[in-house]
CSV table of C-alpha atoms in Angstrom, one decimal:
chain,number,residue,atom,x,y,z
A,1,UNK,CA,32.7,-12.4,6.1
A,2,UNK,CA,32.4,-8.9,7.6
A,3,UNK,CA,35.8,-7.9,6.5
A,4,UNK,CA,35.0,-8.8,2.8
A,5,UNK,CA,31.7,-6.9,3.0
A,6,UNK,CA,33.5,-3.7,4.3
A,7,UNK,CA,36.0,-4.0,1.5
A,8,UNK,CA,33.2,-4.4,-1.1
A,9,UNK,CA,31.4,-1.4,0.3
A,10,UNK,CA,34.7,0.6,0.2
A,11,UNK,CA,35.2,-0.3,-3.5
A,12,UNK,CA,31.6,0.9,-4.2
A,13,UNK,CA,32.2,4.1,-2.4
A,14,UNK,CA,35.3,4.9,-4.6
A,15,UNK,CA,33.8,3.7,-7.9
A,16,UNK,CA,36.3,0.9,-8.1
A,17,UNK,CA,33.4,-1.6,-8.0
A,18,UNK,CA,30.8,-0.9,-10.6
A,19,UNK,CA,28.0,-3.1,-9.4
A,20,UNK,CA,27.0,-4.9,-6.3
A,21,UNK,CA,24.4,-7.6,-5.4
A,22,UNK,CA,23.0,-7.4,-1.9
A,23,UNK,CA,19.9,-7.4,0.1
A,24,UNK,CA,18.1,-4.8,2.2
A,25,UNK,CA,20.0,-5.9,5.3
A,26,UNK,CA,23.3,-6.3,3.8
A,27,UNK,CA,23.3,-3.0,1.8
A,28,UNK,CA,20.8,-1.1,3.8
A,29,UNK,CA,21.0,1.3,6.7
A,30,UNK,CA,24.5,2.7,7.5
A,31,UNK,CA,26.0,1.9,4.0
A,32,UNK,CA,26.8,5.1,2.5
A,33,UNK,CA,27.9,4.0,-1.0
A,34,UNK,CA,25.7,6.2,-3.0
A,35,UNK,CA,28.2,8.3,-4.8
A,36,UNK,CA,28.4,6.2,-8.1
A,37,UNK,CA,24.9,4.5,-8.2
A,38,UNK,CA,23.3,4.5,-11.7
A,39,UNK,CA,20.9,1.7,-11.1
A,40,UNK,CA,19.0,-0.2,-8.5
A,41,UNK,CA,17.5,-3.6,-9.4
A,42,UNK,CA,14.9,-5.2,-7.0
A,43,UNK,CA,15.4,-8.9,-7.5
A,44,UNK,CA,12.8,-9.8,-4.8
A,45,UNK,CA,9.7,-8.1,-3.4
A,46,UNK,CA,10.3,-6.5,0.1
A,47,UNK,CA,7.6,-7.1,2.5
A,48,UNK,CA,7.5,-3.5,3.8
A,49,UNK,CA,7.3,-0.2,1.9
A,50,UNK,CA,10.0,1.2,4.1
A,51,UNK,CA,12.5,-1.5,2.6
A,52,UNK,CA,11.8,-0.1,-0.8
A,53,UNK,CA,12.4,3.5,0.4
A,54,UNK,CA,15.7,2.4,2.0
A,55,UNK,CA,16.8,0.6,-1.2
A,56,UNK,CA,15.8,3.4,-3.6
A,57,UNK,CA,16.9,6.1,-1.2
A,58,UNK,CA,20.4,4.9,-1.7
A,59,UNK,CA,20.5,6.2,-5.2
A,60,UNK,CA,18.5,9.3,-4.6
A,61,UNK,CA,20.7,10.4,-1.7
A,62,UNK,CA,22.6,13.6,-1.9
A,63,UNK,CA,26.2,13.0,-2.9
A,64,UNK,CA,25.3,10.8,-5.8
A,65,UNK,CA,27.3,12.1,-8.8
A,66,UNK,CA,24.9,10.7,-11.3
A,67,UNK,CA,21.8,12.9,-12.2
A,68,UNK,CA,19.8,9.9,-13.4
A,69,UNK,CA,18.9,6.7,-11.6
A,70,UNK,CA,17.4,3.7,-13.3
A,71,UNK,CA,15.1,1.6,-11.0
A,72,UNK,CA,14.1,-1.9,-12.1
A,73,UNK,CA,11.6,-4.2,-10.5
A,74,UNK,CA,11.7,-7.8,-11.6
A,75,UNK,CA,8.5,-10.0,-11.8
A,76,UNK,CA,9.8,-13.5,-12.2
A,77,UNK,CA,6.9,-15.4,-10.8
A,78,UNK,CA,3.1,-15.0,-10.9
A,79,UNK,CA,3.2,-14.3,-7.1
A,80,UNK,CA,5.7,-11.4,-7.6
A,81,UNK,CA,3.0,-9.4,-9.3
A,82,UNK,CA,0.6,-9.9,-6.4
A,83,UNK,CA,3.2,-9.1,-3.8
A,84,UNK,CA,4.4,-5.8,-5.6
A,85,UNK,CA,0.7,-4.9,-5.6
A,86,UNK,CA,0.4,-5.7,-2.0
A,87,UNK,CA,3.4,-3.6,-0.9
A,88,UNK,CA,2.1,-0.8,-3.2
A,89,UNK,CA,-1.3,-0.7,-1.4
A,90,UNK,CA,0.6,-0.7,2.0
A,91,UNK,CA,2.6,2.2,0.9
A,92,UNK,CA,-0.5,4.1,-0.2
A,93,UNK,CA,-2.3,3.4,3.0
A,94,UNK,CA,0.6,4.7,5.0
A,95,UNK,CA,0.9,7.8,2.9
A,96,UNK,CA,-2.8,8.4,3.2
A,97,UNK,CA,-2.8,8.1,7.0
A,98,UNK,CA,0.5,9.1,8.2
A,99,UNK,CA,1.9,11.6,5.6
A,100,UNK,CA,-1.2,13.3,4.3
A,101,UNK,CA,-3.0,13.2,7.6
A,102,UNK,CA,-6.2,13.4,5.7
A,103,UNK,CA,-7.7,9.8,5.9
A,104,UNK,CA,-10.8,8.9,4.0
A,105,UNK,CA,-14.0,9.1,6.0
A,106,UNK,CA,-14.3,5.3,6.2
A,107,UNK,CA,-11.4,2.9,6.0
A,108,UNK,CA,-12.3,-0.6,4.8
A,109,UNK,CA,-10.0,-3.2,6.0
A,110,UNK,CA,-9.0,-5.6,3.2
A,111,UNK,CA,-7.3,-8.9,4.2
A,112,UNK,CA,-4.8,-8.9,1.3
A,113,UNK,CA,-1.9,-10.2,3.4
A,114,UNK,CA,-3.5,-13.6,3.5
A,115,UNK,CA,-3.9,-15.1,0.0
A,116,UNK,CA,-7.2,-16.9,-0.4
A,117,UNK,CA,-6.9,-20.5,-1.7
A,118,UNK,CA,-8.8,-19.6,-5.0
A,119,UNK,CA,-6.4,-16.6,-5.6
A,120,UNK,CA,-3.4,-18.6,-4.9
A,121,UNK,CA,-4.4,-21.4,-7.2
A,122,UNK,CA,-5.1,-18.8,-10.0
A,123,UNK,CA,-1.7,-17.2,-9.5
A,124,UNK,CA,0.0,-20.5,-9.4
A,125,UNK,CA,-1.7,-21.6,-12.6
A,126,UNK,CA,0.0,-18.8,-14.5
A,127,UNK,CA,-3.2,-18.4,-16.5
A,128,UNK,CA,-4.1,-14.7,-16.3
A,129,UNK,CA,-7.8,-15.4,-17.2
A,130,UNK,CA,-8.1,-17.5,-14.0
A,131,UNK,CA,-6.6,-14.6,-12.0
A,132,UNK,CA,-8.8,-12.1,-13.6
A,133,UNK,CA,-11.9,-14.2,-12.9
A,134,UNK,CA,-10.9,-14.5,-9.2
A,135,UNK,CA,-10.1,-10.7,-9.0
A,136,UNK,CA,-13.6,-9.9,-10.6
A,137,UNK,CA,-15.3,-12.2,-8.2
A,138,UNK,CA,-13.5,-10.3,-5.3
A,139,UNK,CA,-14.4,-7.0,-6.8
A,140,UNK,CA,-18.0,-7.9,-6.9
A,141,UNK,CA,-17.9,-9.0,-3.3
A,142,UNK,CA,-16.3,-5.8,-2.3
A,143,UNK,CA,-18.9,-3.7,-4.2
A,144,UNK,CA,-21.7,-5.7,-2.7
A,145,UNK,CA,-20.3,-5.2,0.7
A,146,UNK,CA,-19.9,-1.4,0.0
A,147,UNK,CA,-23.5,-1.2,-1.2
A,148,UNK,CA,-24.7,-3.0,2.0
A,149,UNK,CA,-22.7,-0.5,4.2
A,150,UNK,CA,-24.2,2.4,2.2
A,151,UNK,CA,-27.8,1.1,2.6
A,152,UNK,CA,-27.1,0.7,6.4
A,153,UNK,CA,-25.7,4.2,6.6
A,154,UNK,CA,-28.7,5.6,4.7
A,155,UNK,CA,-31.1,3.8,7.2
A,156,UNK,CA,-29.2,5.2,10.1
A,157,UNK,CA,-29.2,8.7,8.7
A,158,UNK,CA,-33.0,8.5,8.0
A,159,UNK,CA,-33.7,7.4,11.5
A,160,UNK,CA,-31.5,10.3,12.8
A,161,UNK,CA,-33.3,12.7,10.7
A,162,UNK,CA,-36.7,11.5,11.9
A,163,UNK,CA,-35.5,11.8,15.5
A,164,UNK,CA,-34.1,15.3,14.9
A,165,UNK,CA,-37.4,16.3,13.2
A,166,UNK,CA,-39.4,15.0,16.2
A,167,UNK,CA,-37.2,16.9,18.6
A,168,UNK,CA,-37.5,20.1,16.6
A,169,UNK,CA,-41.3,19.8,16.7
A,170,UNK,CA,-41.2,19.3,20.5
A,171,UNK,CA,-39.0,22.4,21.0
A,172,UNK,CA,-41.1,24.5,18.7
A,173,UNK,CA,-44.2,23.5,20.8
A,174,UNK,CA,-42.4,24.5,24.0
A,175,UNK,CA,-41.4,27.8,22.5
A,176,UNK,CA,-45.0,28.5,21.5
A,177,UNK,CA,-46.2,27.7,25.1
A,178,UNK,CA,-43.8,30.1,26.6
A,179,UNK,CA,-45.0,33.1,24.5
């Protein structure tokens, strides 16, 4: 109930309760119980990087009497590892675009949010060799696509250079004619 939740939060605030188990929603925004936090354990993988910031920010917030904070992320299933990696890539993408405001020249969209059947099968098998094989195949495809994009860009630049050279020649001829 809401009354029991408020009571538990009050006990956390005073230090009467030493630990709490809660989710991002139940112990998230608006719960100012950071004064005595010494550890945060992620029992599940949140979908959004902002949820990780919200959870961990609870312990790093000003007013926490403890100088050290232990953060533990559990990987209980083969898919957990994949999802931690996914949320990490999302966080990096957001940082690169929003925070640094210095995005790379070219962004390649990777469809990591939908797990391919072969990757899902490899993850579910629990055999790291199968997952490594699928990941290597994916990496080879990514590198091949990158090479193809590079070759296309080189062809485009070559045509652009030829056109610029042609235009330069025409302009130089016009300059000679005006003298």
